[in-house]
Backbone as XML, in Angstrom:
<?xml version="1.0"?>
<chain id="A" units="angstrom">
  <residue number="1" name="MET">
    <atom name="N" x="-7.761" y="-56.434" z="5.386"/>
    <atom name="CA" x="-8.921" y="-56.870" z="4.520"/>
    <atom name="C" x="-8.892" y="-58.322" z="4.617"/>
  </residue>
  <residue number="2" name="SER">
    <atom name="N" x="-10.288" y="-58.830" z="4.536"/>
    <atom name="CA" x="-10.322" y="-60.310" z="4.395"/>
    <atom name="C" x="-10.281" y="-60.690" z="2.957"/>
  </residue>
  <residue number="3" name="ARG">
    <atom name="N" x="-10.062" y="-61.828" z="2.749"/>
    <atom name="CA" x="-9.972" y="-62.691" z="1.368"/>
    <atom name="C" x="-11.042" y="-62.417" z="0.523"/>
  </residue>
  <residue number="4" name="LYS">
    <atom name="N" x="-12.384" y="-62.398" z="1.158"/>
    <atom name="CA" x="-13.500" y="-62.268" z="0.458"/>
    <atom name="C" x="-13.674" y="-60.840" z="-0.171"/>
  </residue>
  <residue number="5" name="MET">
    <atom name="N" x="-13.233" y="-59.939" z="0.718"/>
    <atom name="CA" x="-13.222" y="-58.408" z="0.325"/>
    <atom name="C" x="-12.305" y="-58.165" z="-0.580"/>
  </residue>
  <residue number="6" name="LEU">
    <atom name="N" x="-11.196" y="-58.751" z="-0.658"/>
    <atom name="CA" x="-10.228" y="-58.529" z="-1.837"/>
    <atom name="C" x="-10.685" y="-59.262" z="-3.130"/>
  </residue>
  <residue number="7" name="GLU">
    <atom name="N" x="-11.059" y="-60.394" z="-2.940"/>
    <atom name="CA" x="-11.627" y="-61.117" z="-4.158"/>
    <atom name="C" x="-12.755" y="-60.343" z="-4.931"/>
  </residue>
  <residue number="8" name="ASN">
    <atom name="N" x="-13.646" y="-59.661" z="-4.096"/>
    <atom name="CA" x="-14.734" y="-58.760" z="-4.444"/>
    <atom name="C" x="-14.342" y="-57.637" z="-5.320"/>
  </residue>
  <residue number="9" name="GLN">
    <atom name="N" x="-13.307" y="-56.974" z="-4.526"/>
    <atom name="CA" x="-12.470" y="-55.805" z="-5.047"/>
    <atom name="C" x="-11.862" y="-56.166" z="-6.399"/>
  </residue>
  <residue number="10" name="ILE">
    <atom name="N" x="-11.205" y="-57.243" z="-6.686"/>
    <atom name="CA" x="-10.541" y="-57.719" z="-7.710"/>
    <atom name="C" x="-11.528" y="-58.042" z="-9.052"/>
  </residue>
  <residue number="11" name="ARG">
    <atom name="N" x="-12.911" y="-58.401" z="-8.526"/>
    <atom name="CA" x="-13.903" y="-58.840" z="-9.354"/>
    <atom name="C" x="-14.441" y="-57.483" z="-10.015"/>
  </residue>
  <residue number="12" name="THR">
    <atom name="N" x="-14.567" y="-56.630" z="-9.147"/>
    <atom name="CA" x="-15.072" y="-55.142" z="-9.499"/>
    <atom name="C" x="-14.053" y="-54.427" z="-10.366"/>
  </residue>
  <residue number="13" name="LEU">
    <atom name="N" x="-12.864" y="-54.575" z="-10.233"/>
    <atom name="CA" x="-11.764" y="-53.998" z="-11.057"/>
    <atom name="C" x="-11.736" y="-54.815" z="-12.293"/>
  </residue>
  <residue number="14" name="ASP">
    <atom name="N" x="-11.847" y="-55.781" z="-12.199"/>
    <atom name="CA" x="-11.812" y="-56.694" z="-13.594"/>
    <atom name="C" x="-13.261" y="-56.359" z="-14.412"/>
  </residue>
  <residue number="15" name="GLU">
    <atom name="N" x="-14.271" y="-56.201" z="-13.720"/>
    <atom name="CA" x="-15.523" y="-55.751" z="-14.611"/>
    <atom name="C" x="-15.177" y="-54.320" z="-15.084"/>
  </residue>
  <residue number="16" name="GLN">
    <atom name="N" x="-14.634" y="-53.262" z="-14.502"/>
    <atom name="CA" x="-14.413" y="-51.924" z="-14.887"/>
    <atom name="C" x="-13.555" y="-52.226" z="-16.137"/>
  </residue>
  <residue number="17" name="LEU">
    <atom name="N" x="-12.523" y="-53.017" z="-16.026"/>
    <atom name="CA" x="-11.388" y="-53.184" z="-17.071"/>
    <atom name="C" x="-12.163" y="-53.675" z="-18.444"/>
  </residue>
  <residue number="18" name="ALA">
    <atom name="N" x="-12.941" y="-54.548" z="-18.074"/>
    <atom name="CA" x="-13.789" y="-55.212" z="-19.323"/>
    <atom name="C" x="-14.611" y="-54.094" z="-19.875"/>
  </residue>
  <residue number="19" name="ILE">
    <atom name="N" x="-15.297" y="-53.237" z="-19.084"/>
    <atom name="CA" x="-16.219" y="-52.118" z="-19.898"/>
    <atom name="C" x="-15.235" y="-51.124" z="-20.385"/>
  </residue>
  <residue number="20" name="GLU">
    <atom name="N" x="-14.039" y="-50.895" z="-19.912"/>
    <atom name="CA" x="-13.019" y="-49.790" z="-20.670"/>
    <atom name="C" x="-12.724" y="-50.492" z="-21.956"/>
  </residue>
  <residue number="21" name="LEU">
    <atom name="N" x="-12.276" y="-51.830" z="-21.789"/>
    <atom name="CA" x="-11.871" y="-52.393" z="-23.201"/>
    <atom name="C" x="-12.697" y="-52.410" z="-24.169"/>
  </residue>
  <residue number="22" name="ALA">
    <atom name="N" x="-14.098" y="-52.530" z="-23.763"/>
    <atom name="CA" x="-15.199" y="-52.630" z="-24.843"/>
    <atom name="C" x="-15.445" y="-51.278" z="-25.339"/>
  </residue>
  <residue number="23" name="LEU">
    <atom name="N" x="-15.275" y="-50.115" z="-24.460"/>
    <atom name="CA" x="-15.391" y="-48.789" z="-24.972"/>
    <atom name="C" x="-14.309" y="-48.612" z="-25.925"/>
  </residue>
  <residue number="24" name="LEU">
    <atom name="N" x="-13.005" y="-48.946" z="-25.527"/>
    <atom name="CA" x="-11.948" y="-48.771" z="-26.545"/>
    <atom name="C" x="-12.187" y="-49.388" z="-27.779"/>
  </residue>
  <residue number="25" name="LYS">
    <atom name="N" x="-12.891" y="-50.620" z="-27.903"/>
    <atom name="CA" x="-12.865" y="-51.440" z="-29.066"/>
    <atom name="C" x="-14.047" y="-50.641" z="-30.060"/>
  </residue>
  <residue number="26" name="LEU">
    <atom name="N" x="-14.969" y="-50.154" z="-29.160"/>
    <atom name="CA" x="-16.124" y="-49.443" z="-29.920"/>
    <atom name="C" x="-15.424" y="-48.161" z="-30.623"/>
  </residue>
  <residue number="27" name="ASP">
    <atom name="N" x="-14.665" y="-47.496" z="-29.751"/>
    <atom name="CA" x="-13.982" y="-46.208" z="-30.361"/>
    <atom name="C" x="-13.295" y="-46.521" z="-31.650"/>
  </residue>
  <residue number="28" name="GLY">
    <atom name="N" x="-12.332" y="-47.553" z="-31.426"/>
    <atom name="CA" x="-11.584" y="-48.031" z="-32.613"/>
    <atom name="C" x="-12.637" y="-48.272" z="-33.921"/>
  </residue>
  <residue number="29" name="ARG">
    <atom name="N" x="-13.558" y="-48.807" z="-33.752"/>
    <atom name="CA" x="-14.502" y="-49.253" z="-34.872"/>
    <atom name="C" x="-14.864" y="-48.045" z="-35.398"/>
  </residue>
  <residue number="30" name="GLU">
    <atom name="N" x="-15.518" y="-47.156" z="-34.580"/>
    <atom name="CA" x="-16.018" y="-45.789" z="-34.899"/>
    <atom name="C" x="-14.908" y="-44.977" z="-35.769"/>
  </residue>
  <residue number="31" name="ARG">
    <atom name="N" x="-13.597" y="-44.984" z="-35.437"/>
    <atom name="CA" x="-12.637" y="-44.303" z="-36.109"/>
    <atom name="C" x="-12.320" y="-44.887" z="-37.469"/>
  </residue>
  <residue number="32" name="ARG">
    <atom name="N" x="-12.213" y="-46.112" z="-37.375"/>
    <atom name="CA" x="-12.118" y="-46.902" z="-38.689"/>
    <atom name="C" x="-13.228" y="-46.620" z="-39.644"/>
  </residue>
  <residue number="33" name="ALA">
    <atom name="N" x="-14.433" y="-46.649" z="-39.358"/>
    <atom name="CA" x="-15.600" y="-46.255" z="-40.136"/>
    <atom name="C" x="-15.497" y="-44.894" z="-40.482"/>
  </residue>
  <residue number="34" name="ALA">
    <atom name="N" x="-15.053" y="-43.815" z="-39.875"/>
    <atom name="CA" x="-14.884" y="-42.560" z="-40.165"/>
    <atom name="C" x="-13.831" y="-42.396" z="-41.253"/>
  </residue>
  <residue number="35" name="VAL">
    <atom name="N" x="-12.705" y="-43.091" z="-41.076"/>
    <atom name="CA" x="-11.517" y="-42.990" z="-42.054"/>
    <atom name="C" x="-11.996" y="-43.638" z="-43.376"/>
  </residue>
  <residue number="36" name="ALA">
    <atom name="N" x="-12.813" y="-44.661" z="-43.219"/>
    <atom name="CA" x="-13.099" y="-45.409" z="-44.372"/>
    <atom name="C" x="-14.107" y="-44.756" z="-45.370"/>
  </residue>
  <residue number="37" name="ARG">
    <atom name="N" x="-14.871" y="-43.772" z="-44.569"/>
    <atom name="CA" x="-15.960" y="-42.920" z="-45.338"/>
    <atom name="C" x="-15.290" y="-41.726" z="-46.295"/>
  </residue>
  <residue number="38" name="ILE">
    <atom name="N" x="-13.873" y="-41.463" z="-45.763"/>
    <atom name="CA" x="-13.252" y="-40.274" z="-46.543"/>
    <atom name="C" x="-12.933" y="-40.818" z="-47.853"/>
  </residue>
  <residue number="39" name="PRO">
    <atom name="N" x="-13.180" y="-39.909" z="-48.734"/>
    <atom name="CA" x="-13.081" y="-40.350" z="-50.237"/>
    <atom name="C" x="-11.523" y="-40.513" z="-50.697"/>
  </residue>
  <residue number="40" name="PRO">
    <atom name="N" x="-11.115" y="-41.506" z="-51.389"/>
    <atom name="CA" x="-9.710" y="-41.791" z="-51.844"/>
    <atom name="C" x="-9.064" y="-40.569" z="-52.388"/>
  </residue>
  <residue number="41" name="LEU">
    <atom name="N" x="-9.726" y="-39.742" z="-53.267"/>
    <atom name="CA" x="-9.130" y="-38.756" z="-53.762"/>
    <atom name="C" x="-8.717" y="-37.650" z="-52.604"/>
  </residue>
  <residue number="42" name="VAL">
    <atom name="N" x="-9.416" y="-37.556" z="-51.698"/>
    <atom name="CA" x="-9.000" y="-36.729" z="-50.342"/>
    <atom name="C" x="-7.677" y="-37.276" z="-49.746"/>
  </residue>
  <residue number="43" name="TRP">
    <atom name="N" x="-7.581" y="-38.674" z="-49.832"/>
    <atom name="CA" x="-6.195" y="-39.203" z="-49.162"/>
    <atom name="C" x="-4.994" y="-38.981" z="-50.254"/>
  </residue>
  <residue number="44" name="VAL">
    <atom name="N" x="-5.259" y="-38.925" z="-51.607"/>
    <atom name="CA" x="-4.211" y="-38.626" z="-52.551"/>
    <atom name="C" x="-4.094" y="-37.095" z="-52.282"/>
  </residue>
  <residue number="45" name="ALA">
    <atom name="N" x="-4.886" y="-36.313" z="-52.240"/>
    <atom name="CA" x="-4.459" y="-34.702" z="-52.210"/>
    <atom name="C" x="-3.883" y="-34.402" z="-50.820"/>
  </residue>
  <residue number="46" name="VAL">
    <atom name="N" x="-4.168" y="-35.048" z="-49.753"/>
    <atom name="CA" x="-3.528" y="-34.925" z="-48.496"/>
    <atom name="C" x="-2.282" y="-35.404" z="-48.650"/>
  </residue>
  <residue number="47" name="ALA">
    <atom name="N" x="-1.833" y="-36.644" z="-49.053"/>
    <atom name="CA" x="-0.771" y="-37.303" z="-49.296"/>
    <atom name="C" x="0.311" y="-36.290" z="-50.108"/>
  </residue>
  <residue number="48" name="SER">
    <atom name="N" x="-0.138" y="-35.753" z="-51.159"/>
    <atom name="CA" x="0.482" y="-34.967" z="-52.017"/>
    <atom name="C" x="0.824" y="-33.532" z="-51.344"/>
  </residue>
  <residue number="49" name="VAL">
    <atom name="N" x="0.095" y="-32.929" z="-50.563"/>
    <atom name="CA" x="0.454" y="-31.744" z="-49.902"/>
    <atom name="C" x="1.440" y="-32.129" z="-48.713"/>
  </residue>
  <residue number="50" name="GLY">
    <atom name="N" x="1.257" y="-33.289" z="-48.025"/>
    <atom name="CA" x="2.222" y="-33.721" z="-47.108"/>
    <atom name="C" x="3.573" y="-33.829" z="-47.778"/>
  </residue>
  <residue number="51" name="GLY">
    <atom name="N" x="3.517" y="-34.562" z="-48.969"/>
    <atom name="CA" x="4.845" y="-34.688" z="-49.466"/>
    <atom name="C" x="5.611" y="-33.199" z="-49.999"/>
  </residue>
  <residue number="52" name="LEU">
    <atom name="N" x="4.678" y="-32.606" z="-50.409"/>
    <atom name="CA" x="5.457" y="-31.223" z="-50.969"/>
    <atom name="C" x="5.915" y="-30.459" z="-49.610"/>
  </residue>
  <residue number="53" name="LEU">
    <atom name="N" x="5.078" y="-30.632" z="-48.617"/>
    <atom name="CA" x="5.474" y="-29.957" z="-47.257"/>
    <atom name="C" x="6.865" y="-30.463" z="-46.849"/>
  </residue>
  <residue number="54" name="ALA">
    <atom name="N" x="6.865" y="-31.720" z="-46.679"/>
    <atom name="CA" x="8.121" y="-32.274" z="-46.128"/>
    <atom name="C" x="9.149" y="-32.159" z="-47.099"/>
  </residue>
  <residue number="55" name="GLY">
    <atom name="N" x="9.163" y="-32.059" z="-48.289"/>
    <atom name="CA" x="10.172" y="-31.777" z="-49.283"/>
    <atom name="C" x="10.528" y="-30.476" z="-48.915"/>
  </residue>
  <residue number="56" name="LYS">
    <atom name="N" x="9.755" y="-29.542" z="-48.713"/>
    <atom name="CA" x="10.249" y="-28.146" z="-48.548"/>
    <atom name="C" x="10.884" y="-27.811" z="-47.074"/>
  </residue>
  <residue number="57" name="ILE">
    <atom name="N" x="10.289" y="-28.723" z="-46.131"/>
    <atom name="CA" x="10.945" y="-28.589" z="-44.695"/>
    <atom name="C" x="12.150" y="-29.279" z="-44.872"/>
  </residue>
  <residue number="58" name="ILE">
    <atom name="N" x="12.418" y="-30.351" z="-45.368"/>
    <atom name="CA" x="13.744" y="-31.017" z="-45.483"/>
    <atom name="C" x="14.698" y="-30.216" z="-46.077"/>
  </residue>
  <residue number="59" name="GLY">
    <atom name="N" x="14.311" y="-29.605" z="-47.181"/>
    <atom name="CA" x="15.267" y="-28.750" z="-48.023"/>
    <atom name="C" x="15.645" y="-27.749" z="-47.363"/>
  </residue>
  <residue number="60" name="SER">
    <atom name="N" x="14.734" y="-26.978" z="-46.680"/>
    <atom name="CA" x="15.181" y="-25.520" z="-45.939"/>
    <atom name="C" x="16.015" y="-25.753" z="-44.619"/>
  </residue>
  <residue number="61" name="LYS">
    <atom name="N" x="15.596" y="-26.542" z="-43.770"/>
    <atom name="CA" x="16.178" y="-26.487" z="-42.297"/>
    <atom name="C" x="16.712" y="-27.861" z="-41.948"/>
  </residue>
  <residue number="62" name="GLY">
    <atom name="N" x="16.292" y="-29.064" z="-42.717"/>
    <atom name="CA" x="16.748" y="-30.292" z="-42.371"/>
    <atom name="C" x="15.863" y="-30.983" z="-41.485"/>
  </residue>
  <residue number="63" name="PRO">
    <atom name="N" x="16.401" y="-32.341" z="-40.999"/>
    <atom name="CA" x="15.494" y="-33.218" z="-40.422"/>
    <atom name="C" x="15.102" y="-32.643" z="-38.926"/>
  </residue>
  <residue number="64" name="ARG">
    <atom name="N" x="15.732" y="-31.706" z="-38.242"/>
    <atom name="CA" x="15.268" y="-31.245" z="-37.135"/>
    <atom name="C" x="13.913" y="-30.561" z="-37.092"/>
  </residue>
  <residue number="65" name="LEU">
    <atom name="N" x="13.971" y="-29.768" z="-38.004"/>
    <atom name="CA" x="12.678" y="-29.051" z="-38.475"/>
    <atom name="C" x="11.390" y="-30.097" z="-38.857"/>
  </residue>
  <residue number="66" name="LEU">
    <atom name="N" x="11.877" y="-31.157" z="-39.633"/>
    <atom name="CA" x="10.968" y="-31.992" z="-39.920"/>
    <atom name="C" x="10.204" y="-32.744" z="-38.716"/>
  </residue>
  <residue number="67" name="LEU">
    <atom name="N" x="11.138" y="-33.159" z="-37.590"/>
    <atom name="CA" x="10.651" y="-33.745" z="-36.358"/>
    <atom name="C" x="9.815" y="-32.852" z="-35.536"/>
  </residue>
  <residue number="68" name="SER">
    <atom name="N" x="10.247" y="-31.628" z="-35.591"/>
    <atom name="CA" x="9.210" y="-30.686" z="-34.879"/>
    <atom name="C" x="7.938" y="-30.470" z="-35.350"/>
  </residue>
  <residue number="69" name="GLN">
    <atom name="N" x="8.014" y="-30.321" z="-36.855"/>
    <atom name="CA" x="6.779" y="-30.156" z="-37.648"/>
    <atom name="C" x="5.749" y="-31.563" z="-37.756"/>
  </residue>
  <residue number="70" name="GLY">
    <atom name="N" x="6.480" y="-32.751" z="-37.616"/>
    <atom name="CA" x="5.810" y="-33.998" z="-37.357"/>
    <atom name="C" x="4.987" y="-34.094" z="-35.924"/>
  </residue>
  <residue number="71" name="GLY">
    <atom name="N" x="5.733" y="-33.450" z="-34.869"/>
    <atom name="CA" x="4.944" y="-33.407" z="-33.769"/>
    <atom name="C" x="3.684" y="-32.612" z="-33.765"/>
  </residue>
  <residue number="72" name="ASN">
    <atom name="N" x="3.785" y="-31.426" z="-34.402"/>
    <atom name="CA" x="2.719" y="-30.589" z="-34.706"/>
    <atom name="C" x="1.637" y="-31.318" z="-35.314"/>
  </residue>
  <residue number="73" name="LEU">
    <atom name="N" x="2.149" y="-32.048" z="-36.403"/>
    <atom name="CA" x="1.011" y="-32.652" z="-37.320"/>
    <atom name="C" x="0.450" y="-33.963" z="-36.438"/>
  </residue>
  <residue number="74" name="PHE">
    <atom name="N" x="1.233" y="-34.469" z="-35.424"/>
    <atom name="CA" x="0.605" y="-35.551" z="-34.774"/>
    <atom name="C" x="-0.216" y="-35.109" z="-33.808"/>
  </residue>
  <residue number="75" name="ARG">
    <atom name="N" x="-0.111" y="-34.050" z="-33.039"/>
    <atom name="CA" x="-1.122" y="-33.280" z="-32.336"/>
    <atom name="C" x="-2.438" y="-32.904" z="-33.125"/>
  </residue>
  <residue number="76" name="LEU">
    <atom name="N" x="-2.105" y="-32.271" z="-34.227"/>
    <atom name="CA" x="-3.342" y="-32.057" z="-34.952"/>
    <atom name="C" x="-4.226" y="-33.155" z="-35.479"/>
  </residue>
  <residue number="77" name="GLY">
    <atom name="N" x="-3.590" y="-34.295" z="-35.812"/>
    <atom name="CA" x="-4.219" y="-35.676" z="-36.052"/>
    <atom name="C" x="-4.767" y="-36.015" z="-34.946"/>
  </residue>
  <residue number="78" name="SER">
    <atom name="N" x="-4.368" y="-36.055" z="-33.682"/>
    <atom name="CA" x="-5.040" y="-36.519" z="-32.501"/>
    <atom name="C" x="-6.308" y="-35.780" z="-31.966"/>
  </residue>
  <residue number="79" name="MET">
    <atom name="N" x="-6.206" y="-34.492" z="-32.530"/>
    <atom name="CA" x="-7.440" y="-33.515" z="-32.214"/>
    <atom name="C" x="-8.480" y="-33.783" z="-33.241"/>
  </residue>
  <residue number="80" name="LEU">
    <atom name="N" x="-7.982" y="-34.193" z="-34.519"/>
    <atom name="CA" x="-9.139" y="-34.521" z="-35.563"/>
    <atom name="C" x="-9.835" y="-35.732" z="-35.492"/>
  </residue>
  <residue number="81" name="MET">
    <atom name="N" x="-9.118" y="-36.591" z="-34.864"/>
    <atom name="CA" x="-9.739" y="-38.024" z="-34.930"/>
    <atom name="C" x="-11.031" y="-37.949" z="-34.094"/>
  </residue>
  <residue number="82" name="PRO">
    <atom name="N" x="-11.026" y="-37.464" z="-32.689"/>
    <atom name="CA" x="-12.191" y="-37.538" z="-31.959"/>
    <atom name="C" x="-13.425" y="-36.903" z="-32.595"/>
  </residue>
  <residue number="83" name="GLY">
    <atom name="N" x="-12.959" y="-35.894" z="-33.535"/>
    <atom name="CA" x="-14.109" y="-35.110" z="-34.227"/>
    <atom name="C" x="-14.624" y="-36.074" z="-35.450"/>
  </residue>
  <residue number="84" name="LEU">
    <atom name="N" x="-13.722" y="-36.878" z="-36.056"/>
    <atom name="CA" x="-14.117" y="-37.735" z="-37.160"/>
    <atom name="C" x="-15.149" y="-38.704" z="-36.533"/>
  </residue>
  <residue number="85" name="ALA">
    <atom name="N" x="-14.556" y="-39.333" z="-35.147"/>
    <atom name="CA" x="-15.529" y="-40.382" z="-34.543"/>
    <atom name="C" x="-16.808" y="-39.748" z="-34.113"/>
  </residue>
  <residue number="86" name="MET">
    <atom name="N" x="-16.852" y="-38.544" z="-33.885"/>
    <atom name="CA" x="-18.255" y="-37.844" z="-33.431"/>
    <atom name="C" x="-19.026" y="-37.541" z="-34.684"/>
  </residue>
  <residue number="87" name="ALA">
    <atom name="N" x="-18.309" y="-37.272" z="-35.814"/>
    <atom name="CA" x="-18.963" y="-36.967" z="-37.015"/>
    <atom name="C" x="-19.540" y="-38.234" z="-37.598"/>
  </residue>
  <residue number="88" name="SER">
    <atom name="N" x="-18.871" y="-39.378" z="-37.409"/>
    <atom name="CA" x="-19.578" y="-40.542" z="-37.815"/>
    <atom name="C" x="-20.898" y="-40.995" z="-36.903"/>
  </residue>
  <residue number="89" name="GLY">
    <atom name="N" x="-20.759" y="-40.705" z="-35.714"/>
    <atom name="CA" x="-21.950" y="-41.011" z="-34.910"/>
    <atom name="C" x="-23.266" y="-40.203" z="-35.156"/>
  </residue>
  <residue number="90" name="LYS">
    <atom name="N" x="-22.863" y="-38.976" z="-35.613"/>
    <atom name="CA" x="-24.176" y="-38.189" z="-35.952"/>
    <atom name="C" x="-24.787" y="-38.455" z="-37.349"/>
  </residue>
  <residue number="91" name="SER">
    <atom name="N" x="-24.060" y="-38.887" z="-38.156"/>
    <atom name="CA" x="-24.381" y="-39.202" z="-39.513"/>
    <atom name="C" x="-25.371" y="-40.429" z="-39.615"/>
  </residue>
  <residue number="92" name="GLU">
    <atom name="N" x="-25.252" y="-41.272" z="-38.704"/>
    <atom name="CA" x="-26.091" y="-42.511" z="-38.604"/>
    <atom name="C" x="-27.361" y="-42.466" z="-37.920"/>
  </residue>
</chain>
C-alpha cells in the first residue's frame, strides 16, 4: 500500500472512532438522565432490600455466595440499564 492510501485509511478509522465515542457519550448522558428521573424513595427502598438480602446471604453461606449473587445482580443491572435508556428516549 502506498503512503497516501494508508493515510486515508487512518483518517477513515479516526472518523469512525470519533463517531463511536460520540455515540458512547450520548448513551452515557441518556443513562444518567434516566437514573436521575428515578425518585429518591425508590433508591432508598432498593438499598434497603439490597442490604437485607446481602445480610441474609452473608449470614447463611458466607462471602462465596455473596460474590455469586453479586454477579447475578450485575448481569441484571446491565440488562436493565439499556431498558432505562430506551425508556428515557420514549418519554421525551
